PDB file of C-alpha atoms in Angstrom:
ATOM      1  CA  MET A   1     -21.857 -15.703   2.622  1.00 31.00           C
ATOM      2  CA  ARG A   2     -22.142 -13.358  -0.334  1.00 34.00           C
ATOM      3  CA  ASN A   3     -20.049 -13.778  -3.475  1.00 33.00           C
ATOM      4  CA  PHE A   4     -17.727 -11.148  -2.078  1.00 30.00           C
ATOM      5  CA  GLN A   5     -17.052  -9.691   1.316  1.00 31.00           C
ATOM      6  CA  PHE A   6     -16.430  -6.052   2.146  1.00 29.00           C
ATOM      7  CA  SER A   7     -13.190  -5.765   4.037  1.00 30.00           C
ATOM      8  CA  LYS A   8     -11.343  -2.815   5.464  1.00 29.00           C
ATOM      9  CA  CYS A   9      -8.391  -1.755   3.384  1.00 29.00           C
ATOM     10  CA  VAL A  10      -5.032  -2.797   4.728  1.00 27.00           C
ATOM     11  CA  VAL A  11      -3.036   0.275   5.489  1.00 24.00           C
ATOM     12  CA  VAL A  12       0.631   0.308   6.325  1.00 24.00           C
ATOM     13  CA  ALA A  13       0.959   3.192   8.769  1.00 26.00           C
ATOM     14  CA  ALA A  14       3.865   5.545   8.290  1.00 26.00           C
ATOM     15  CA  VAL A  15       5.975   6.070  11.377  1.00 24.00           C
ATOM     16  CA  PHE A  16       8.233   8.859  12.547  1.00 28.00           C
ATOM     17  CA  VAL A  17      11.958   8.381  13.092  1.00 33.00           C
ATOM     18  CA  VAL A  18      13.060   9.382  16.547  1.00 35.00           C
ATOM     19  CA  LEU A  19      14.281  12.781  15.379  1.00 37.00           C
ATOM     20  CA  THR A  20      10.686  13.861  14.838  1.00 39.00           C
ATOM     21  CA  CYS A  21      10.327  13.552  18.625  1.00 43.00           C
ATOM     22  CA  GLY A  22       7.406  12.406  20.688  1.00 48.00           C
ATOM     23  CA  ILE A  23       6.058   9.464  18.715  1.00 46.00           C
ATOM     24  CA  PRO A  24       6.376   6.285  20.832  1.00 45.00           C
ATOM     25  CA  PRO A  25       9.509   4.179  20.211  1.00 39.00           C
ATOM     26  CA  SER A  26       7.360   1.246  19.061  1.00 41.00           C
ATOM     27  CA  ARG A  27       6.411   3.330  16.019  1.00 42.00           C
ATOM     28  CA  ALA A  28       9.940   4.359  15.031  1.00 39.00           C
ATOM     29  CA  ALA A  29      11.574   2.757  12.009  1.00 35.00           C
ATOM     30  CA  GLY A  30      14.419   3.418   9.572  1.00 37.00           C
ATOM     31  CA  GLN A  31      17.799   2.339   8.335  1.00 42.00           C
ATOM     32  CA  PRO A  32      21.033   2.845  10.266  1.00 44.00           C
ATOM     33  CA  PRO A  33      22.406   5.081  11.391  1.00 50.00           C
ATOM     34  CA  LYS A  34      19.372   6.317  13.342  1.00 54.00           C
ATOM     35  CA  ILE A  35      19.176   7.944  16.720  1.00 53.00           C
ATOM     36  CA  ALA A  36      17.673   5.357  19.035  1.00 53.00           C
ATOM     37  CA  PRO A  37      15.140   6.295  21.721  1.00 53.00           C
ATOM     38  CA  GLU A  38      16.547   6.999  25.146  1.00 51.00           C
ATOM     39  CA  LYS A  39      15.094   4.610  27.727  1.00 52.00           C
ATOM     40  CA  LYS A  40      16.934   5.278  30.979  1.00 48.00           C
ATOM     41  CA  LYS A  41      15.797   8.790  31.860  1.00 50.00           C
ATOM     42  CA  PRO A  42      12.335   9.263  33.443  1.00 50.00           C
ATOM     43  CA  PRO A  43       9.751  11.273  31.484  1.00 48.00           C
ATOM     44  CA  GLN A  44       9.633  15.023  31.989  1.00 47.00           C
ATOM     45  CA  THR A  45       6.904  16.299  34.277  1.00 45.00           C
ATOM     46  CA  GLU A  46       4.477  19.129  33.598  1.00 44.00           C
ATOM     47  CA  ALA A  47       6.350  21.224  36.157  1.00 45.00           C
ATOM     48  CA  ASP A  48       9.547  20.900  34.111  1.00 47.00           C
ATOM     49  CA  SER A  49       7.834  22.507  31.108  1.00 46.00           C
ATOM     50  CA  GLU A  50       7.169  25.696  33.070  1.00 52.00           C
ATOM     51  CA  THR A  51      10.778  26.534  33.900  1.00 66.00           C
ATOM     52  CA  LEU A  52      10.832  29.140  31.105  1.00 80.00           C
ATOM     53  CA  THR A  53       8.108  31.524  29.950  1.00 81.00           C
ATOM     54  CA  GLY A  54       7.494  34.210  27.365  1.00 87.00           C
ATOM     55  CA  LYS A  55      10.421  35.353  25.237  1.00 90.00           C
ATOM     56  CA  ASP A  56      12.871  33.157  27.146  1.00 92.00           C
ATOM     57  CA  LEU A  57      10.800  30.080  26.309  1.00 94.00           C
ATOM     58  CA  THR A  58      10.463  31.096  22.654  1.00 94.00           C
ATOM     59  CA  ARG A  59      14.184  31.757  22.341  1.00 95.00           C
ATOM     60  CA  LYS A  60      15.131  28.443  23.984  1.00 94.00           C
ATOM     61  CA  TRP A  61      12.686  26.532  21.800  1.00 96.00           C
ATOM     62  CA  ALA A  62      14.003  28.140  18.614  1.00 96.00           C
ATOM     63  CA  GLU A  63      17.540  27.197  19.640  1.00 96.00           C
ATOM     64  CA  LEU A  64      16.567  23.555  20.282  1.00 95.00           C
ATOM     65  CA  VAL A  65      14.648  23.272  17.007  1.00 95.00           C
ATOM     66  CA  ALA A  66      17.570  24.769  15.058  1.00 96.00           C
ATOM     67  CA  ARG A  67      19.969  22.268  16.643  1.00 94.00           C
ATOM     68  CA  ARG A  68      17.529  19.474  15.894  1.00 94.00           C
ATOM     69  CA  GLU A  69      17.370  20.486  12.240  1.00 94.00           C
ATOM     70  CA  LYS A  70      21.164  20.707  12.013  1.00 94.00           C
ATOM     71  CA  ILE A  71      21.543  17.204  13.422  1.00 93.00           C
ATOM     72  CA  LEU A  72      18.765  15.853  11.213  1.00 91.00           C
ATOM     73  CA  LYS A  73      20.568  17.127   8.108  1.00 93.00           C
ATOM     74  CA  ALA A  74      23.864  15.718   9.349  1.00 93.00           C
ATOM     75  CA  VAL A  75      22.310  12.312  10.051  1.00 91.00           C
ATOM     76  CA  ASN A  76      20.667  12.234   6.624  1.00 91.00           C
ATOM     77  CA  LYS A  77      24.058  12.887   5.025  1.00 92.00           C
ATOM     78  CA  LEU A  78      25.653  10.160   7.131  1.00 91.00           C
ATOM     79  CA  GLU A  79      22.919   7.758   6.049  1.00 90.00           C
ATOM     80  CA  ASN A  80      23.731   8.449   2.422  1.00 91.00           C
ATOM     81  CA  ASP A  81      27.444   8.090   3.106  1.00 90.00           C
ATOM     82  CA  PHE A  82      26.839   4.837   4.979  1.00 90.00           C
ATOM     83  CA  THR A  83      24.855   3.412   2.051  1.00 89.00           C
ATOM     84  CA  ALA A  84      27.596   4.371  -0.399  1.00 90.00           C
ATOM     85  CA  ALA A  85      30.447   3.198   1.830  1.00 88.00           C
ATOM     86  CA  LYS A  86      32.771   0.502   0.539  1.00 88.00           C
ATOM     87  CA  GLY A  87      33.696  -1.942   3.221  1.00 89.00           C
ATOM     88  CA  ILE A  88      33.337  -2.275   6.985  1.00 91.00           C
ATOM     89  CA  GLU A  89      36.242   0.056   7.757  1.00 90.00           C
ATOM     90  CA  GLU A  90      34.621   2.974   5.944  1.00 91.00           C
ATOM     91  CA  GLN A  91      31.267   2.229   7.566  1.00 90.00           C
ATOM     92  CA  SER A  92      32.932   2.183  10.997  1.00 91.00           C
ATOM     93  CA  LYS A  93      34.345   5.657  10.400  1.00 90.00           C
ATOM     94  CA  ILE A  94      30.892   6.921   9.476  1.00 90.00           C
ATOM     95  CA  GLN A  95      29.449   5.310  12.608  1.00 89.00           C
ATOM     96  CA  ALA A  96      32.081   7.107  14.693  1.00 91.00           C
ATOM     97  CA  ARG A  97      30.943  10.449  13.225  1.00 91.00           C
ATOM     98  CA  PHE A  98      27.378   9.542  14.055  1.00 91.00           C
ATOM     99  CA  GLU A  99      27.882   8.748  17.743  1.00 91.00           C
ATOM    100  CA  PRO A 100      28.534  12.315  19.024  1.00 92.00           C
ATOM    101  CA  LEU A 101      25.437  13.502  17.150  1.00 92.00           C
ATOM    102  CA  GLN A 102      23.418  10.794  18.841  1.00 91.00           C
ATOM    103  CA  LYS A 103      24.813  11.736  22.250  1.00 92.00           C
ATOM    104  CA  GLU A 104      24.020  15.432  21.743  1.00 92.00           C
ATOM    105  CA  PHE A 105      20.492  14.661  20.647  1.00 93.00           C
ATOM    106  CA  LEU A 106      19.695  12.212  23.442  1.00 92.00           C
ATOM    107  CA  SER A 107      21.325  14.120  26.287  1.00 93.00           C
ATOM    108  CA  GLU A 108      20.432  17.703  25.379  1.00 93.00           C
ATOM    109  CA  ILE A 109      18.065  18.303  22.472  1.00 94.00           C
ATOM    110  CA  ASN A 110      15.432  15.624  22.951  1.00 93.00           C
ATOM    111  CA  PRO A 111      14.996  16.237  26.718  1.00 94.00           C
ATOM    112  CA  GLY A 112      14.750  19.966  26.110  1.00 94.00           C
ATOM    113  CA  LEU A 113      12.156  19.609  23.374  1.00 95.00           C
ATOM    114  CA  ASN A 114      10.073  17.260  25.504  1.00 94.00           C
ATOM    115  CA  ARG A 115      10.393  19.572  28.508  1.00 93.00           C
ATOM    116  CA  HIS A 116       9.030  22.631  26.712  1.00 95.00           C
ATOM    117  CA  ALA A 117       6.687  21.140  24.085  1.00 95.00           C
ATOM    118  CA  ALA A 118       3.447  21.445  26.059  1.00 95.00           C
ATOM    119  CA  ALA A 119       4.097  25.099  26.939  1.00 94.00           C
ATOM    120  CA  ILE A 120       5.071  25.932  23.352  1.00 95.00           C
ATOM    121  CA  HIS A 121       1.979  24.183  22.029  1.00 96.00           C
ATOM    122  CA  ARG A 122      -0.246  26.259  24.309  1.00 95.00           C
ATOM    123  CA  GLN A 123       1.583  29.382  23.136  1.00 94.00           C
ATOM    124  CA  ASP A 124       1.572  28.408  19.426  1.00 95.00           C
ATOM    125  CA  PRO A 125      -0.767  25.513  18.433  1.00 97.00           C
ATOM    126  CA  ALA A 126       0.567  25.714  14.851  1.00 97.00           C
ATOM    127  CA  ASP A 127       4.121  24.713  15.826  1.00 97.00           C
ATOM    128  CA  PRO A 128       4.570  21.268  14.171  1.00 96.00           C
ATOM    129  CA  VAL A 129       7.432  20.066  16.381  1.00 95.00           C
ATOM    130  CA  ALA A 130       5.589  20.840  19.614  1.00 96.00           C
ATOM    131  CA  ALA A 131       2.377  19.354  18.225  1.00 96.00           C
ATOM    132  CA  GLN A 132       3.924  16.012  17.340  1.00 94.00           C
ATOM    133  CA  ILE A 133       5.556  15.706  20.764  1.00 95.00           C
ATOM    134  CA  VAL A 134       2.240  16.409  22.491  1.00 96.00           C
ATOM    135  CA  ILE A 135       0.482  13.946  20.156  1.00 96.00           C
ATOM    136  CA  GLY A 136       3.111  11.294  20.870  1.00 93.00           C
ATOM    137  CA  LYS A 137       2.181  11.343  24.544  1.00 93.00           C
ATOM    138  CA  LEU A 138      -1.488  10.754  23.659  1.00 95.00           C
ATOM    139  CA  LEU A 139      -0.833   7.714  21.460  1.00 93.00           C
ATOM    140  CA  PRO A 140      -0.454   4.143  22.793  1.00 89.00           C
ATOM    141  CA  GLN A 141       3.043   3.858  24.216  1.00 84.00           C
ATOM    142  CA  GLU A 142       3.452   0.166  23.409  1.00 84.00           C
ATOM    143  CA  ARG A 143       2.566  -1.873  20.351  1.00 82.00           C
ATOM    144  CA  GLY A 144      -0.753  -3.648  20.783  1.00 79.00           C
ATOM    145  CA  LYS A 145      -1.990  -1.224  23.445  1.00 83.00           C
ATOM    146  CA  THR A 146      -4.916   1.158  22.988  1.00 85.00           C
ATOM    147  CA  ALA A 147      -5.499   4.745  24.037  1.00 89.00           C
ATOM    148  CA  PRO A 148      -8.775   6.203  25.393  1.00 92.00           C
ATOM    149  CA  ASP A 149     -11.246   7.593  22.849  1.00 92.00           C
ATOM    150  CA  GLU A 150     -10.802  11.076  24.280  1.00 94.00           C
ATOM    151  CA  ASN A 151      -7.099  10.945  23.372  1.00 94.00           C
ATOM    152  CA  TYR A 152      -7.950  10.557  19.695  1.00 94.00           C
ATOM    153  CA  ALA A 153     -10.458  13.398  19.878  1.00 94.00           C
ATOM    154  CA  GLU A 154      -7.696  15.555  21.372  1.00 96.00           C
ATOM    155  CA  ILE A 155      -5.275  14.481  18.633  1.00 96.00           C
ATOM    156  CA  VAL A 156      -7.745  15.560  15.937  1.00 96.00           C
ATOM    157  CA  GLY A 157      -8.099  18.915  17.701  1.00 96.00           C
ATOM    158  CA  ILE A 158      -4.322  19.349  17.733  1.00 97.00           C
ATOM    159  CA  LEU A 159      -4.083  18.486  14.032  1.00 97.00           C
ATOM    160  CA  LYS A 160      -6.736  21.083  13.206  1.00 96.00           C
ATOM    161  CA  GLY A 161      -4.465  23.693  14.769  1.00 96.00           C
ATOM    162  CA  LEU A 162      -1.611  22.884  12.358  1.00 96.00           C
ATOM    163  CA  THR A 163      -2.415  25.653   9.897  1.00 95.00           C
ATOM    164  CA  ARG A 164       1.060  26.318   8.483  1.00 95.00           C
ATOM    165  CA  THR A 165       1.889  25.230   4.928  1.00 92.00           C
ATOM    166  CA  ASP A 166       5.569  24.360   5.407  1.00 93.00           C
ATOM    167  CA  ALA A 167       6.936  20.907   4.569  1.00 92.00           C
ATOM    168  CA  GLU A 168       7.253  19.795   8.196  1.00 92.00           C
ATOM    169  CA  THR A 169       3.628  20.633   8.988  1.00 95.00           C
ATOM    170  CA  LYS A 170       2.472  18.703   5.924  1.00 94.00           C
ATOM    171  CA  ALA A 171       4.624  15.752   6.936  1.00 93.00           C
ATOM    172  CA  VAL A 172       3.177  15.740  10.463  1.00 94.00           C
ATOM    173  CA  LEU A 173      -0.374  15.839   9.105  1.00 96.00           C
ATOM    174  CA  GLU A 174       0.240  13.045   6.598  1.00 95.00           C
ATOM    175  CA  ASN A 175       1.959  10.815   9.124  1.00 94.00           C
ATOM    176  CA  MET A 176      -0.725  11.347  11.743  1.00 95.00           C
ATOM    177  CA  VAL A 177      -3.509  10.604   9.261  1.00 95.00           C
ATOM    178  CA  ARG A 178      -1.724   7.321   8.514  1.00 95.00           C
ATOM    179  CA  ILE A 179      -1.508   6.499  12.215  1.00 93.00           C
ATOM    180  CA  MET A 180      -5.187   7.350  12.727  1.00 94.00           C
ATOM    181  CA  ILE A 181      -6.037   5.012   9.854  1.00 94.00           C
ATOM    182  CA  GLN A 182      -3.911   2.284  11.439  1.00 92.00           C
ATOM    183  CA  GLU A 183      -5.771   2.795  14.720  1.00 90.00           C
ATOM    184  CA  TRP A 184      -9.134   2.483  12.861  1.00 92.00           C
ATOM    185  CA  ARG A 185     -10.028   6.071  13.690  1.00 94.00           C
ATOM    186  CA  ASN A 186     -11.291   6.772  10.185  1.00 96.00           C
ATOM    187  CA  ALA A 187     -14.583   8.376  11.194  1.00 95.00           C
ATOM    188  CA  GLU A 188     -12.816  10.826  13.522  1.00 95.00           C
ATOM    189  CA  ILE A 189     -10.171  11.828  10.984  1.00 96.00           C
ATOM    190  CA  ALA A 190     -12.477  11.974   7.927  1.00 97.00           C
ATOM    191  CA  PRO A 191     -13.631  15.632   8.312  1.00 97.00           C
ATOM    192  CA  LEU A 192     -10.049  16.855   8.712  1.00 96.00           C
ATOM    193  CA  VAL A 193      -8.608  14.780   5.863  1.00 97.00           C
ATOM    194  CA  ASP A 194     -11.441  15.949   3.593  1.00 97.00           C
ATOM    195  CA  LYS A 195     -10.541  19.554   4.377  1.00 96.00           C
ATOM    196  CA  LEU A 196      -6.863  18.882   3.665  1.00 96.00           C
ATOM    197  CA  ALA A 197      -7.659  17.120   0.375  1.00 96.00           C
ATOM    198  CA  ALA A 198     -10.253  19.654  -0.829  1.00 96.00           C
ATOM    199  CA  PRO A 199      -7.977  22.257  -2.516  1.00 94.00           C
ATOM    200  CA  ASN A 200      -7.144  21.596  -6.167  1.00 91.00           C
ATOM    201  CA  ASP A 201      -3.441  21.846  -5.346  1.00 90.00           C
ATOM    202  CA  ALA A 202      -3.613  19.455  -2.389  1.00 92.00           C
ATOM    203  CA  GLY A 203      -0.735  16.995  -2.381  1.00 91.00           C
ATOM    204  CA  SER A 204      -1.423  13.640  -3.998  1.00 93.00           C
ATOM    205  CA  ARG A 205      -0.373  11.776  -0.845  1.00 93.00           C
ATOM    206  CA  ILE A 206      -2.995  13.420   1.361  1.00 95.00           C
ATOM    207  CA  VAL A 207      -5.613  12.847  -1.364  1.00 95.00           C
ATOM    208  CA  ALA A 208      -4.668   9.145  -1.457  1.00 95.00           C
ATOM    209  CA  LEU A 209      -4.968   8.985   2.319  1.00 95.00           C
ATOM    210  CA  ALA A 210      -8.434  10.514   2.076  1.00 97.00           C
ATOM    211  CA  ALA A 211      -9.329   7.718  -0.342  1.00 97.00           C
ATOM    212  CA  MET A 212      -8.174   5.117   2.222  1.00 96.00           C
ATOM    213  CA  VAL A 213     -10.330   6.733   4.898  1.00 97.00           C
ATOM    214  CA  HIS A 214     -13.450   6.702   2.751  1.00 97.00           C
ATOM    215  CA  LEU A 215     -12.939   3.145   1.527  1.00 96.00           C
ATOM    216  CA  SER A 216     -12.792   1.987   5.149  1.00 95.00           C
ATOM    217  CA  LEU A 217     -16.062   3.879   5.768  1.00 96.00           C
ATOM    218  CA  SER A 218     -17.686   2.013   2.826  1.00 94.00           C
ATOM    219  CA  GLU A 219     -17.999   5.259   0.844  1.00 96.00           C
ATOM    220  CA  PHE A 220     -16.816   3.589  -2.334  1.00 96.00           C
ATOM    221  CA  ASP A 221     -17.670   6.214  -4.953  1.00 97.00           C
ATOM    222  CA  LYS A 222     -15.891   8.919  -2.970  1.00 97.00           C
ATOM    223  CA  ALA A 223     -12.856   6.676  -2.349  1.00 97.00           C
ATOM    224  CA  ALA A 224     -12.571   5.850  -6.062  1.00 97.00           C
ATOM    225  CA  ALA A 225     -12.849   9.503  -7.108  1.00 97.00           C
ATOM    226  CA  LEU A 226     -10.128  10.529  -4.645  1.00 96.00           C
ATOM    227  CA  ILE A 227      -7.606   7.830  -5.564  1.00 96.00           C
ATOM    228  CA  ASN A 228      -8.223   8.430  -9.281  1.00 96.00           C
ATOM    229  CA  ARG A 229      -7.389  12.095  -8.678  1.00 95.00           C
ATOM    230  CA  ALA A 230      -4.276  11.232  -6.645  1.00 94.00           C
ATOM    231  CA  VAL A 231      -2.902   8.863  -9.283  1.00 93.00           C
ATOM    232  CA  LYS A 232      -3.451  11.401 -12.057  1.00 92.00           C
ATOM    233  CA  ALA A 233      -1.569  14.009 -10.003  1.00 88.00           C
ATOM    234  CA  GLY A 234       1.378  11.654  -9.543  1.00 82.00           C
ATOM    235  CA  GLU A 235       3.904  11.500  -6.701  1.00 77.00           C
ATOM    236  CA  VAL A 236       2.180   8.577  -4.998  1.00 78.00           C
ATOM    237  CA  SER A 237       3.617   5.183  -4.103  1.00 82.00           C
ATOM    238  CA  PRO A 238       3.783   2.328  -6.645  1.00 83.00           C
ATOM    239  CA  ASP A 239       1.019   0.632  -4.659  1.00 88.00           C
ATOM    240  CA  ALA A 240      -1.386   3.447  -5.548  1.00 89.00           C
ATOM    241  CA  ALA A 241      -2.289   1.875  -8.903  1.00 88.00           C
ATOM    242  CA  ALA A 242      -3.276  -1.383  -7.183  1.00 92.00           C
ATOM    243  CA  PHE A 243      -5.263   0.557  -4.604  1.00 94.00           C
ATOM    244  CA  GLU A 244      -6.965   2.504  -7.396  1.00 95.00           C
ATOM    245  CA  LYS A 245      -8.127  -0.797  -8.940  1.00 95.00           C
ATOM    246  CA  THR A 246      -9.398  -1.963  -5.543  1.00 95.00           C
ATOM    247  CA  CYS A 247     -11.473   1.199  -5.140  1.00 96.00           C
ATOM    248  CA  ASP A 248     -12.857   0.921  -8.674  1.00 96.00           C
ATOM    249  CA  ASP A 249     -13.709  -2.755  -8.056  1.00 96.00           C
ATOM    250  CA  TYR A 250     -15.585  -1.911  -4.877  1.00 96.00           C
ATOM    251  CA  VAL A 251     -17.732   0.604  -6.748  1.00 96.00           C
ATOM    252  CA  GLU A 252     -18.894  -2.253  -8.980  1.00 96.00           C
ATOM    253  CA  PHE A 253     -19.197  -4.664  -6.048  1.00 95.00           C
ATOM    254  CA  TRP A 254     -21.467  -2.187  -4.291  1.00 95.00           C
ATOM    255  CA  LYS A 255     -23.705  -1.843  -7.348  1.00 95.00           C
ATOM    256  CA  THR A 256     -24.090  -5.647  -7.395  1.00 93.00           C
ATOM    257  CA  GLU A 257     -24.769  -5.665  -3.662  1.00 90.00           C
ATOM    258  CA  GLN A 258     -27.474  -3.016  -3.972  1.00 93.00           C
ATOM    259  CA  SER A 259     -29.129  -5.015  -6.751  1.00 92.00           C
ATOM    260  CA  LEU A 260     -29.151  -8.147  -4.581  1.00 87.00           C
ATOM    261  CA  ARG A 261     -30.534  -6.252  -1.612  1.00 87.00           C
ATOM    262  CA  ALA A 262     -33.298  -4.719  -3.692  1.00 91.00           C
ATOM    263  CA  ALA A 263     -34.386  -8.152  -4.969  1.00 89.00           C
ATOM    264  CA  GLU A 264     -34.300  -9.641  -1.477  1.00 86.00           C
ATOM    265  CA  ALA A 265     -36.226  -6.716   0.013  1.00 87.00           C
ATOM    266  CA  ASN A 266     -38.881  -7.113  -2.687  1.00 90.00           C
ATOM    267  CA  ALA A 267     -39.235 -10.839  -1.917  1.00 89.00           C
ATOM    268  CA  ASN A 268     -39.234 -10.157   1.845  1.00 89.00           C
ATOM    269  CA  ASP A 269     -38.767 -13.843   2.639  1.00 89.00           C
ATOM    270  CA  LEU A 270     -35.351 -13.944   4.330  1.00 90.00           C
ATOM    271  CA  PRO A 271     -35.040 -15.480   7.805  1.00 92.00           C
ATOM    272  CA  ARG A 272     -34.119 -13.143  10.645  1.00 93.00           C
ATOM    273  CA  VAL A 273     -32.541 -13.665  14.055  1.00 93.00           C
ATOM    274  CA  LEU A 274     -32.800 -11.315  17.036  1.00 92.00           C
ATOM    275  CA  PHE A 275     -29.349 -10.790  18.517  1.00 89.00           C
ATOM    276  CA  LYS A 276     -29.559  -9.507  22.117  1.00 89.00           C
ATOM    277  CA  THR A 277     -26.436  -7.949  23.664  1.00 88.00           C
ATOM    278  CA  ASN A 278     -25.629  -5.817  26.690  1.00 86.00           C
ATOM    279  CA  LYS A 279     -25.199  -2.925  24.243  1.00 84.00           C
ATOM    280  CA  GLY A 280     -28.636  -3.319  22.664  1.00 90.00           C
ATOM    281  CA  GLU A 281     -30.486  -5.533  20.209  1.00 92.00           C
ATOM    282  CA  ILE A 282     -29.597  -6.259  16.561  1.00 91.00           C
ATOM    283  CA  VAL A 283     -31.744  -7.945  13.933  1.00 92.00           C
ATOM    284  CA  LEU A 284     -29.659 -10.205  11.700  1.00 91.00           C
ATOM    285  CA  GLU A 285     -31.049 -10.801   8.208  1.00 91.00           C
ATOM    286  CA  LEU A 286     -29.646 -14.036   6.778  1.00 93.00           C
ATOM    287  CA  PHE A 287     -29.012 -14.273   3.036  1.00 89.00           C
ATOM    288  CA  GLU A 288     -30.032 -17.891   2.492  1.00 89.00           C
ATOM    289  CA  ASN A 289     -30.358 -17.433  -1.279  1.00 86.00           C
ATOM    290  CA  GLU A 290     -26.605 -16.826  -1.517  1.00 85.00           C
ATOM    291  CA  ALA A 291     -25.468 -19.180   1.282  1.00 91.00           C
ATOM    292  CA  PRO A 292     -28.227 -21.707   2.072  1.00 93.00           C
ATOM    293  CA  ASN A 293     -26.038 -24.238   3.901  1.00 96.00           C
ATOM    294  CA  THR A 294     -24.319 -21.619   6.083  1.00 95.00           C
ATOM    295  CA  VAL A 295     -27.666 -20.046   6.999  1.00 95.00           C
ATOM    296  CA  ALA A 296     -29.277 -23.414   7.783  1.00 95.00           C
ATOM    297  CA  ASN A 297     -26.342 -24.333  10.032  1.00 96.00           C
ATOM    298  CA  PHE A 298     -26.467 -20.980  11.817  1.00 94.00           C
ATOM    299  CA  ILE A 299     -30.225 -21.238  12.426  1.00 94.00           C
ATOM    300  CA  SER A 300     -29.868 -24.779  13.792  1.00 95.00           C
ATOM    301  CA  LEU A 301     -27.245 -23.549  16.278  1.00 95.00           C
ATOM    302  CA  VAL A 302     -29.449 -20.621  17.308  1.00 93.00           C
ATOM    303  CA  GLU A 303     -32.426 -22.917  17.883  1.00 94.00           C
ATOM    304  CA  ALA A 304     -30.213 -25.243  19.926  1.00 95.00           C
ATOM    305  CA  LYS A 305     -29.216 -22.209  22.066  1.00 93.00           C
ATOM    306  CA  LYS A 306     -25.528 -22.769  21.294  1.00 93.00           C
ATOM    307  CA  TYR A 307     -24.901 -19.003  21.200  1.00 91.00           C
ATOM    308  CA  ASN A 308     -26.630 -18.130  24.484  1.00 92.00           C
ATOM    309  CA  GLY A 309     -24.183 -16.353  26.773  1.00 89.00           C
ATOM    310  CA  VAL A 310     -21.404 -16.410  24.190  1.00 88.00           C
ATOM    311  CA  LYS A 311     -19.271 -13.259  23.825  1.00 85.00           C
ATOM    312  CA  PHE A 312     -19.218 -11.744  20.326  1.00 78.00           C
ATOM    313  CA  HIS A 313     -16.614  -9.365  18.960  1.00 72.00           C
ATOM    314  CA  ARG A 314     -17.763  -6.652  16.584  1.00 61.00           C
TER     315      ARG A 314
END
């Protein structure tokens, strides 16, 4: 092994609370009181989304979104009141005020938003509420599950359509970039996050996310430049300073790595192993100068055919 090992940055993905609608329940998090996901009712069908059209659909959607925003503000206030409450009795009273809001959201607002989201998104791809509901149905619905590659390509296309500059649109974009990073979809999201981070007045959070994407793609100079810019702009998490140091360290690590590779290429005396897989062939160059015992052991196992027929993960 080398003196250091390149590793993908650990990213804690941000998740939506249920009021943002559409993101799978396994991704929802927050402090009480929160509106929990409704599990009993079956999902809405595509036919349900076509019950209204044109101005009627637009009017109904605007009404649902306005009610959603009203409840969101009320729940945020209740959260603050709950945190400041003194004693169980006061907390119980706050919980009682919360329950009718939860019932209204789960029985009326959430089903309505889910019913009409696809039609609204086709009508207005820049609507952030509709977009996040549509995206939620494309993401893995259970923790540990995966979604098809084409789903992520569709998600990126949806995010490109979010051209508004309001706070909710920015929040959707930031949260979805985090989720794409968590799903190791850095290459797919890189062009979009670069576009979002390009303006001089781009928010520091999206610039920091762009740095995460490029670090994971081993583009160390670009990652360092982006996180340095984000930290200088402020309004990033306390962890940003530690991440900035990581990016700066990797710039130096990469310089050392390039120097080692140049010396080894000049000597041209490293052992190589042909790795044949059902996806193609790979030539492995073994750095015996840095890890002689590990290389010798690996070669002995290869020559003894210990790896023949063995499955390898990437």
